[in-house]
Amino acid sequence: MCGIVGYKGNFINVKVILDTLKLLEYRGYDSAGLAFCSEGNLFVRKSKGKIDNLYEMVDSLQTDLVVAHTRWATHGIPNDINAHPHTSGPLALVHNGIIENYREIKERLKDYDFKSDTDSEVIVHLIHSFYKGNLFDAVLDAVKILKGAFAFVVIDNNTKDLVAVKMESPIVIGLLDSGFLISSDIPSIIKWTRKIISLENGDVFYVHSNEFKIYNFLEQKFVSRNVEIIEWDISVAEKSGYKHFMLKEINEQGKVIRDTLFGRIDEESLKVVLDDKVREFLDSLNIDNIIYIACGTSYHAGLIGSYYSNELAGINSTAFYASEYRYIEKKYFTSKNNTLYIFISQSGETADTLFVARELKQMGENIVTIPNVIGSSMYREFLSFPTRAGIEIGVAATKTFTAQLVNILLLNLYLAQKKGFDVSHVIQELLFIHEVVDGILENYEYIFDIAEKYVDYQHFMYLGRHLMYPVAMEGALKLKEISYIHAEAYAAGEMKHGPIALIDNKMPTLYVLPFNKMINKNISNIQEVKARRGKVLALVDKKSKEFVKDLVDDLLETKYVNEYLQPFVTVIPLQIFAYSVADFKGLNVDQPRNLAKSVTVE
Ligand code: M6R
């Protein structure tokens, strides 16, 4: 993780750099720092905690050369010393990623005085060990030795040169009228420029005076990269009256579904209309197996996708965590053109997911990615079918999850129609699901009252069956990541195989229970919990409510919809419940501890 920023050009107010860095705060926020050149000196300011601490330290300084960093700790606790930048002689460096061989490099650099516990500090000393007055040459020597994932920017106070390097971790270059603004992502810099170069793996971007060149150390030659003009708009992230971004983003889900569906269903024929390239690709295949690969919330969307593929499209399907699939031995894999891999990632940068996607691409497998961030690695390197959720600021994924569900469902409905299956009843309802979602969001304040009753529990069980099992997993993930309450999610039928031993009056169960063919099985489970003095909070629609209202302690309510659309309407009360519990506890809902929005390390 971590966000990095660099600038070289005519004088700029350091506050502009900090404003840019703040837009990368989603990538990590346990400490921050910057190094800048002024009147021949190199100044470093860094501090544990949020970027806000830095504003006071720099006042309104002007500089022509600066690097800045917001950190998500991997090696070494968050403190002032481990915060970036790290320095060596005239050099200052910020890094995002992990240097896997940092111990060996440290051994080799015995003469250097290491101040921090980070892996990143070895990079700057390593470069310095090769430095004979030319930063570019020294970096080229250093990258031959580094192993792992790294995007870094290093500046030289002697020559006023800047070098940015990309290997696995993201980095983009913004071209200003006079100078260069470098960052971990495009949205953080498009306020200043829309002319962007996205570096590729192995690229070393070097600026001397006002001239730049790009050398690729993997290809061992100078390369040229396209300057992309970014057309897409980002509305500057504002809470628009909501207390938190997460609550705002939950409330945007009706719109996000509508936007993501837009133009992708012919309302007269009720046929799915996929983006041309995706359609042509799917038409060229004869798929009999679909594997979804993702992490976290995106994995839950993939798991729901595997039910869609099996049941709607009639295609054998499974979902895997990318971090697990990465280590599955693939020596017996043969590409038979019959397996489709669907990679899901809102950020489009998650290291584990990207690794597997790249690996399978190299093996010639069939890949479609579903990123939310336009311009991300997954968007650029693969055939992508992007969602249209807009930027999500809250670290807990909410609206991007529902947007992913839309695209996953569309792909499966398309494949079903290709096989001649009649899925028009699902499509008919899908066209209006955004209205149903908006309806649910008109009345959710009662969830705050219910949440207040559950704030002091330390443990929760979340149960659901069939499509409601991944939804229960997603609800539990939301609760644990923002409220720090332990929440176990189980397929309800698995309860009796062990987890039931946990149930007592200190562990409430949240049962995801819209009306469907599982209703009677679910009621039996609830009775089993009640028989062990467990509290039950049931998420119901008007049909299932009739079955359980006298049996359970509290009710969260949603609308009754077709069972394949139930994930869209059941996840929302679960998001709001988790949000309310965290807010009652007075926690930082948008930036929960230890997390970051984009997980670019393994
Ligand atoms: O950007 P991605 O969708 O690939 O991210 C995957 C997970 O890191 C992410 O979903 C994470 O679990 C969120 N914090 C969930 O709210």
XYZ file of C-alpha atoms and ligand atoms in Angstrom:
618
model
C 0.000 0.000 0.000
C 1.156 3.562 0.737
C 0.675 6.601 -1.440
C 3.599 8.387 -3.041
C 3.893 11.798 -4.644
C 6.797 13.529 -6.359
C 7.220 16.877 -8.048
C 9.867 18.539 -10.141
C 9.279 21.818 -11.928
C 9.000 25.516 -11.334
C 8.204 26.503 -7.808
C 5.150 24.973 -6.246
C 3.592 25.512 -2.847
C 4.243 22.449 -0.718
C 0.595 22.565 0.344
C -0.381 21.550 -3.196
C 1.726 18.440 -2.705
C 0.043 17.722 0.623
C -3.390 18.244 -0.939
C -2.450 15.693 -3.594
C -1.135 13.337 -0.945
C -4.394 13.623 0.979
C -6.216 12.152 -2.015
C -3.984 9.105 -1.621
C -4.749 8.756 2.069
C -7.054 5.834 1.266
C -3.876 3.850 0.523
C -2.557 4.169 4.054
C -2.789 6.675 6.850
C -0.649 5.622 9.796
C 2.138 8.143 9.168
C 3.158 10.660 6.545
C 6.095 12.739 5.487
C 7.770 14.794 2.826
C 11.238 15.911 1.750
C 11.834 19.069 -0.236
C 14.716 21.120 -1.512
C 14.907 24.759 -0.583
C 17.816 27.196 -0.947
C 20.263 24.371 -1.518
C 19.154 22.325 1.469
C 17.159 19.124 1.750
C 14.453 19.312 4.421
C 12.551 16.348 5.798
C 9.320 16.575 7.778
C 7.577 13.449 8.913
C 5.235 12.320 11.595
C 3.213 9.435 12.922
C -0.504 9.848 12.229
C -2.441 11.598 9.526
C -1.230 13.940 6.780
C -2.996 16.817 8.543
C -0.096 16.919 11.011
C 2.233 17.961 8.189
C 0.390 21.096 7.115
C 1.556 22.987 10.177
C 5.113 21.796 9.706
C 5.522 23.246 6.209
C 3.509 26.466 6.383
C 3.421 27.857 2.822
C 6.836 26.879 1.588
C 7.726 26.933 -2.088
C 9.919 24.286 -3.646
C 10.935 22.978 -7.051
C 11.712 19.427 -5.957
C 9.764 17.338 -3.467
C 8.688 13.805 -2.575
C 5.877 12.916 -0.173
C 4.386 9.782 1.315
C 1.419 8.442 3.232
C 2.146 5.109 4.865
C 0.494 1.789 5.605
C 3.063 -0.018 7.719
C 4.455 -3.332 6.514
C 7.948 -3.397 8.065
C 8.277 -1.490 11.318
C 5.566 0.063 13.449
C 4.017 3.389 12.537
C 6.245 6.050 14.116
C 8.135 9.177 13.078
C 11.330 7.308 12.209
C 9.722 4.621 10.067
C 7.688 7.231 8.199
C 8.999 8.054 4.719
C 10.904 9.761 3.124
C 14.186 8.049 3.910
C 17.419 9.805 3.093
C 20.996 8.976 2.220
C 23.406 11.863 1.543
C 21.714 14.232 -0.903
C 19.012 11.695 -1.778
C 15.483 11.382 -0.393
C 13.139 8.567 -1.346
C 9.506 7.454 -0.922
C 8.442 3.889 -1.639
C 5.269 1.859 -2.086
C 5.588 -1.931 -2.076
C 7.799 -4.503 -0.409
C 11.499 -5.207 -0.897
C 11.700 -8.953 -0.398
C 15.506 -9.171 -0.217
C 15.973 -6.182 2.083
C 17.856 -8.251 4.675
C 20.533 -9.309 2.181
C 20.833 -5.754 0.915
C 21.207 -4.488 4.467
C 24.016 -6.981 5.007
C 25.761 -5.662 1.951
C 25.421 -2.036 3.117
C 27.211 -2.458 6.446
C 28.764 1.014 6.249
C 25.388 2.706 6.264
C 23.642 3.886 9.374
C 20.109 2.513 9.143
C 17.695 4.576 11.156
C 14.389 2.825 10.557
C 12.996 -0.704 10.680
C 11.593 -0.425 7.179
C 12.494 -2.409 4.095
C 12.262 0.840 2.115
C 15.299 2.467 3.672
C 17.577 -0.055 1.955
C 16.577 1.354 -1.436
C 17.873 4.822 -0.780
C 21.161 3.593 0.725
C 21.594 1.110 -2.101
C 21.153 3.862 -4.675
C 23.517 6.054 -2.712
C 26.114 3.273 -2.642
C 26.217 3.441 -6.455
C 25.910 7.205 -6.646
C 28.767 9.064 -8.274
C 26.906 12.264 -9.086
C 24.393 10.815 -11.539
C 21.112 9.682 -9.971
C 19.832 7.903 -13.087
C 22.929 5.690 -13.387
C 22.833 4.872 -9.674
C 19.159 3.881 -9.844
C 19.831 1.602 -12.828
C 22.501 -0.193 -10.807
C 20.213 -0.484 -7.785
C 17.139 -1.896 -9.544
C 19.236 -4.839 -10.747
C 19.493 -5.901 -7.125
C 16.037 -5.120 -5.764
C 13.512 -7.944 -5.541
C 9.828 -7.507 -4.794
C 7.214 -4.909 -5.617
C 8.257 -1.314 -5.753
C 7.179 2.035 -6.977
C 9.467 4.740 -5.723
C 10.419 8.328 -6.333
C 13.868 9.589 -5.412
C 15.215 13.127 -5.600
C 18.769 14.422 -5.580
C 19.437 17.706 -3.797
C 22.820 18.066 -5.565
C 21.725 17.821 -9.188
C 18.000 18.530 -8.648
C 17.230 15.378 -10.640
C 14.207 13.177 -10.000
C 13.766 9.486 -10.807
C 10.546 7.452 -10.511
C 10.537 3.676 -10.902
C 7.697 1.212 -11.334
C 7.833 -2.507 -10.670
C 4.441 -4.064 -9.842
C 3.220 -1.185 -7.665
C 1.358 1.616 -9.472
C 2.772 5.000 -10.433
C 1.697 7.630 -12.933
C 3.318 10.783 -14.259
C 1.272 13.943 -14.723
C 2.669 16.401 -17.269
C 2.257 19.983 -16.054
C 2.817 23.125 -18.116
C 6.189 23.405 -16.491
C 7.134 20.299 -14.634
C 6.013 16.846 -13.571
C 3.687 15.667 -10.833
C 4.061 12.015 -9.959
C 1.578 9.981 -7.960
C 0.271 6.525 -7.112
C -2.982 7.141 -8.965
C -4.619 9.327 -11.580
C -7.549 10.762 -9.575
C -5.182 12.452 -7.124
C -3.573 14.577 -9.843
C -6.233 15.311 -12.421
C -7.081 18.501 -10.607
C -3.662 19.731 -11.808
C -3.290 17.984 -15.149
C -5.134 15.619 -17.465
C -2.017 14.655 -19.420
C -0.886 11.379 -17.944
C 1.801 8.795 -18.639
C 1.163 5.448 -16.934
C 4.507 3.762 -16.356
C 4.892 0.069 -17.117
C 6.767 -2.524 -15.111
C 10.491 -1.924 -15.347
C 10.165 1.750 -16.318
C 12.641 4.241 -14.912
C 11.389 7.787 -15.449
C 14.203 10.302 -15.218
C 13.948 14.088 -15.192
C 17.014 16.234 -15.610
C 16.484 19.994 -15.986
C 13.135 20.006 -17.750
C 13.759 17.022 -19.993
C 12.604 13.517 -19.269
C 13.413 10.090 -20.637
C 12.124 6.610 -19.803
C 14.353 3.567 -19.671
C 12.930 0.090 -19.153
C 15.324 -2.022 -17.120
C 13.513 -5.267 -17.994
C 13.802 -4.600 -21.730
C 17.142 -2.821 -21.225
C 16.377 0.010 -23.593
C 14.899 3.495 -23.720
C 11.173 3.391 -24.404
C 8.448 5.852 -25.224
C 5.081 5.782 -23.510
C 1.837 7.314 -24.705
C 0.552 10.480 -23.130
C -3.068 9.797 -22.325
C -5.542 12.651 -22.040
C -7.864 11.762 -19.206
C -11.407 12.655 -20.172
C -13.318 11.167 -17.300
C -14.553 13.326 -14.570
C -14.205 12.985 -10.870
C -16.432 15.024 -8.694
C -14.140 16.122 -5.916
C -14.769 13.847 -3.016
C -17.145 15.539 -0.617
C -19.345 14.121 2.068
C -22.351 16.127 0.789
C -23.868 16.513 4.234
C -23.358 12.901 5.331
C -21.429 12.263 8.518
C -19.108 9.812 6.760
C -18.135 8.870 3.221
C -19.272 5.334 3.958
C -22.825 6.477 4.684
C -22.812 8.646 1.582
C -21.557 5.753 -0.534
C -24.167 3.375 0.893
C -26.794 5.913 -0.099
C -25.427 6.184 -3.643
C -26.106 2.545 -4.445
C -29.361 3.041 -6.350
C -27.607 5.482 -8.672
C -24.543 3.268 -8.983
C -26.686 0.315 -10.073
C -28.462 2.496 -12.617
C -25.182 3.910 -13.954
C -23.505 0.509 -14.170
C -26.509 -0.957 -15.992
C -26.845 2.003 -18.334
C -26.870 0.929 -22.008
C -26.183 -2.674 -21.110
C -29.751 -3.988 -21.433
C -32.044 -3.550 -24.407
C -35.278 -2.755 -22.638
C -37.495 -3.906 -25.493
C -35.979 -7.275 -26.244
C -34.735 -7.741 -22.655
C -31.390 -8.808 -24.078
C -28.080 -8.045 -22.398
C -25.938 -5.718 -24.525
C -22.319 -6.080 -23.491
C -19.512 -3.693 -24.398
C -18.343 -4.746 -27.899
C -14.944 -6.113 -26.965
C -16.295 -8.166 -24.079
C -19.131 -9.535 -26.216
C -16.797 -10.463 -29.076
C -14.451 -12.152 -26.639
C -17.193 -14.181 -24.951
C -18.638 -15.105 -28.342
C -15.261 -16.439 -29.425
C -15.171 -18.908 -26.526
C -16.914 -22.117 -25.751
C -16.967 -21.830 -21.986
C -17.823 -24.696 -19.702
C -16.069 -23.477 -16.573
C -15.925 -20.077 -14.882
C -13.516 -19.263 -12.076
C -13.879 -16.031 -10.108
C -10.751 -14.710 -8.428
C -10.628 -11.798 -6.001
C -9.985 -10.693 -2.423
C -12.164 -9.404 0.415
C -15.469 -7.904 -0.584
C -14.716 -8.506 -4.256
C -14.313 -12.195 -3.456
C -17.794 -12.186 -1.932
C -19.103 -10.719 -5.175
C -17.247 -13.492 -7.026
C -18.781 -16.139 -4.803
C -22.231 -14.812 -5.628
C -21.116 -14.896 -9.262
C -20.348 -18.609 -8.971
C -23.983 -19.238 -7.956
C -25.143 -17.164 -10.933
C -22.902 -19.088 -13.311
C -23.971 -22.482 -12.019
C -27.664 -21.717 -11.864
C -28.440 -19.008 -14.415
C -25.864 -19.691 -17.107
C -25.625 -23.441 -16.500
C -21.830 -23.264 -16.349
C -19.764 -25.058 -13.762
C -18.189 -22.414 -11.532
C -16.172 -21.754 -8.401
C -14.647 -18.745 -6.677
C -11.183 -18.506 -5.147
C -9.334 -16.057 -2.975
C -6.542 -14.686 -5.153
C -4.087 -15.160 -2.295
C -4.885 -18.903 -2.397
C -5.122 -19.376 -6.152
C -1.742 -17.717 -6.453
C -0.112 -20.722 -4.796
C -2.028 -23.460 -6.530
C 0.525 -25.440 -8.494
C -0.373 -24.899 -12.135
C 1.999 -27.282 -13.860
C -0.860 -29.535 -15.033
C -3.009 -26.654 -16.248
C -3.710 -26.751 -19.941
C -5.459 -23.953 -21.702
C -8.366 -25.553 -23.535
C -10.214 -22.393 -24.337
C -13.061 -23.595 -22.183
C -12.342 -21.836 -18.898
C -13.116 -18.201 -18.298
C -11.388 -16.417 -15.427
C -13.175 -13.401 -14.025
C -11.014 -11.154 -11.845
C -12.819 -8.691 -9.626
C -11.174 -5.733 -7.916
C -12.585 -2.311 -7.216
C -9.118 -0.737 -7.032
C -7.767 -2.773 -9.931
C -4.444 -2.815 -8.073
C -4.763 -5.552 -5.447
C -1.399 -7.328 -5.527
C -2.644 -10.896 -5.103
C -5.390 -10.531 -7.696
C -3.101 -8.815 -10.189
C -0.417 -11.432 -9.727
C -2.759 -14.302 -10.603
C -4.271 -12.396 -13.515
C -0.842 -11.714 -14.975
C 0.278 -15.275 -14.413
C -2.768 -16.735 -16.151
C -2.523 -14.215 -18.965
C 0.995 -15.391 -19.623
C -0.312 -18.952 -19.709
C -2.775 -17.917 -22.420
C -5.912 -18.271 -20.296
C -9.155 -16.383 -20.998
C -9.488 -13.393 -18.730
C -12.017 -10.658 -18.116
C -11.444 -8.189 -15.292
C -14.048 -6.149 -13.426
C -12.263 -3.096 -11.987
C -13.907 0.054 -10.743
C -10.934 2.386 -11.120
C -10.513 3.425 -14.739
C -6.820 3.562 -15.585
C -5.862 1.012 -12.930
C -3.520 -1.875 -13.798
C -6.399 -4.303 -14.148
C -8.200 -1.895 -16.411
C -5.198 -1.291 -18.623
C -3.565 -4.693 -18.848
C -6.602 -6.884 -19.469
C -9.878 -6.992 -21.280
C -11.964 -5.197 -18.716
C -15.647 -4.745 -18.060
C -15.551 -1.849 -15.607
C -18.141 -0.940 -13.051
C -19.332 2.635 -12.824
C -19.482 3.236 -9.099
C -17.364 6.393 -9.118
C -14.593 6.884 -6.612
C -15.142 5.120 -3.320
C -13.429 6.890 -0.448
C -14.578 4.878 2.570
C -12.133 2.049 3.140
C -15.018 -0.385 3.616
C -16.304 -1.295 0.171
C -20.046 -0.704 -0.223
C -21.218 0.781 -3.501
C -18.438 -0.915 -5.449
C -19.766 -4.279 -4.225
C -23.242 -3.674 -5.638
C -21.721 -2.386 -8.870
C -19.631 -5.560 -9.135
C -22.787 -7.621 -8.648
C -24.401 -5.805 -11.563
C -21.561 -6.614 -13.932
C -21.219 -10.184 -12.765
C -24.931 -10.737 -13.190
C -24.879 -9.134 -16.648
C -22.059 -11.419 -17.807
C -23.979 -14.458 -16.609
C -27.274 -13.330 -18.076
C -25.486 -12.808 -21.380
C -24.002 -16.303 -21.271
C -27.407 -17.712 -20.320
C -29.052 -15.970 -23.274
C -26.283 -17.199 -25.551
C -27.280 -20.700 -24.560
C -30.927 -19.936 -25.270
C -32.028 -19.910 -21.616
C -34.932 -17.656 -20.726
C -33.738 -15.241 -18.052
C -36.077 -12.419 -18.989
C -37.854 -12.549 -15.626
C -34.557 -11.712 -13.861
C -33.740 -8.979 -16.386
C -37.190 -7.477 -16.058
C -36.695 -7.046 -12.335
C -33.047 -6.050 -12.646
C -34.130 -3.018 -14.666
C -35.959 -1.692 -11.623
C -33.751 -2.925 -8.829
C -32.236 0.557 -8.386
C -35.698 1.847 -7.462
C -36.087 -0.911 -4.899
C -32.680 -0.021 -3.469
C -33.617 3.658 -3.314
C -36.809 2.632 -1.507
C -34.833 0.722 1.127
C -32.577 3.728 1.588
C -35.530 6.020 2.249
C -36.053 4.425 5.629
C -33.083 3.099 7.513
C -32.882 5.254 10.654
C -34.596 2.496 12.678
C -31.404 0.418 12.153
C -29.506 2.952 14.296
C -31.792 2.108 17.245
C -31.297 -1.607 16.767
C -27.536 -1.216 16.356
C -27.326 0.652 19.665
C -28.559 -2.474 21.460
C -25.731 -4.570 20.013
C -22.788 -2.206 20.428
C -21.323 -3.937 23.462
C -21.215 -7.482 22.145
C -17.736 -8.806 21.386
C -18.771 -11.586 19.006
C -21.334 -12.101 16.289
C -22.426 -15.008 14.134
C -23.710 -14.254 10.623
C -25.671 -16.977 8.870
C -27.188 -17.405 5.444
C -27.801 -20.101 2.872
C -27.290 -20.256 -0.877
C -26.818 -16.711 -2.257
C -27.307 -15.367 1.239
C -24.176 -17.128 2.452
C -21.772 -14.780 0.609
C -24.021 -11.900 1.657
C -23.638 -13.012 5.285
C -19.861 -13.120 4.737
C -19.955 -9.595 3.402
C -22.082 -8.379 6.322
C -19.669 -9.960 8.796
C -16.654 -8.449 7.023
C -18.242 -5.012 7.221
C -18.888 -5.386 10.944
C -15.407 -6.603 11.802
C -13.461 -4.166 9.667
C -15.116 -0.990 10.886
C -16.396 -1.841 14.387
C -13.608 -4.262 15.420
C -16.211 -6.763 16.629
C -15.399 -10.368 15.907
C -17.956 -11.658 13.384
C -18.012 -15.224 12.052
C -19.919 -15.910 8.872
C -21.135 -19.411 8.192
C -23.240 -21.195 5.657
C -26.262 -21.809 7.868
C -26.249 -25.534 7.196
C -22.714 -25.745 8.563
C -23.756 -24.392 11.966
C -24.425 -27.789 13.421
C -20.976 -29.010 12.359
C -19.153 -27.005 14.988
C -19.912 -23.294 15.272
C -23.087 -23.996 17.246
C -20.775 -24.652 20.206
C -20.092 -20.908 20.274
C -23.698 -19.903 20.726
C -24.756 -18.496 24.082
C -26.330 -15.258 25.265
C -23.074 -13.403 24.597
C -22.964 -14.193 20.879
C -25.899 -12.887 18.849
C -26.691 -14.339 15.441
C -27.585 -12.192 12.472
C -29.559 -14.363 10.089
C -29.871 -13.205 6.483
C -33.312 -14.435 5.719
C -35.244 -13.063 2.768
C -38.049 -15.310 1.555
C -36.903 -18.088 -0.750
C -36.954 -21.849 -1.048
C -34.782 -22.164 2.077
C -37.273 -20.605 4.463
C -38.162 -23.733 6.447
C -34.546 -24.840 6.771
C -33.689 -21.388 8.029
C -36.432 -21.449 10.636
C -35.038 -24.709 12.009
C -31.617 -23.082 12.374
C -33.091 -20.127 14.209
C -34.829 -22.474 16.625
C -31.540 -24.226 17.270
C -29.932 -20.901 18.165
C -32.829 -19.820 20.380
C -32.716 -23.159 22.186
C -29.182 -22.232 23.267
C -30.204 -18.810 24.584
C -28.709 -17.041 21.583
C -30.148 -13.687 20.543
C -31.286 -13.586 16.907
C -31.419 -10.578 14.679
C -33.093 -11.509 11.391
C -32.894 -9.674 8.091
C -36.274 -10.276 6.492
C -38.570 -9.143 3.712
C -42.321 -8.876 4.099
C -42.856 -12.551 3.219
C -40.218 -14.090 5.448
C -41.143 -11.703 8.274
C -44.434 -13.518 8.718
C -42.563 -16.756 9.369
C -40.086 -15.503 11.952
C -41.312 -12.297 13.550
C -42.416 -14.040 16.756
C -39.308 -16.132 16.949
C -36.490 -13.586 16.807
C -35.324 -10.681 18.963
C -34.949 -7.952 16.349
C -35.756 -7.434 12.698
C -33.843 -5.664 9.958
C -36.080 -5.221 6.945
C -35.626 -5.258 3.210
C -37.885 -5.593 0.171
C -39.012 -8.845 -1.389
C -37.382 -9.433 -4.816
C -36.472 -12.324 -7.128
C -34.022 -14.617 -5.336
C -31.179 -13.814 -7.765
C -31.544 -10.136 -6.963
C -31.689 -10.640 -3.223
C -27.948 -9.897 -2.754
C -28.588 -6.309 -3.932
C -31.257 -5.641 -1.346
C -29.986 -7.664 1.609
C -26.469 -6.256 1.717
C -27.708 -2.711 2.306
C -29.238 -3.177 5.799
C -26.106 -5.139 6.732
C -23.874 -2.263 5.628
C -25.982 0.198 7.598
C -26.002 -2.042 10.659
C -22.192 -2.307 10.634
C -21.899 1.431 10.007
C -24.214 2.278 12.914
C -22.443 -0.017 15.369
C -19.067 1.495 14.446
C -20.420 5.022 14.670
C -21.971 4.359 18.083
C -18.595 3.152 19.223
C -17.137 6.460 18.079
C -14.742 4.830 15.635
C -13.236 6.294 12.495
C -15.653 4.628 10.097
C -13.986 5.808 6.896
C -10.448 4.946 7.902
C -10.529 1.890 10.167
C -7.351 0.910 11.958
C -4.720 -1.203 10.196
C -6.487 -1.071 6.827
C -6.031 0.712 3.539
C -8.248 1.043 0.507
C -5.880 -0.541 -1.917
C -3.792 -3.548 -0.888
C -0.830 -3.478 -3.223
C 1.369 -5.795 -1.165
C 1.111 -9.550 -0.873
O -9.644 -3.345 -4.561
P -10.114 -4.744 -4.322
O -11.569 -4.930 -4.606
O -9.290 -5.756 -5.045
O -9.911 -4.979 -2.776
C -10.088 -6.225 -2.185
C -10.132 -6.111 -0.684
O -8.928 -5.589 -0.193
C -11.275 -5.216 -0.204
O -12.500 -5.673 -0.688
C -11.316 -5.149 1.328
O -11.677 -6.388 1.839
C -12.268 -4.055 1.783
N -11.720 -3.382 2.916
C -13.616 -4.563 2.139
O -14.450 -3.590 2.633
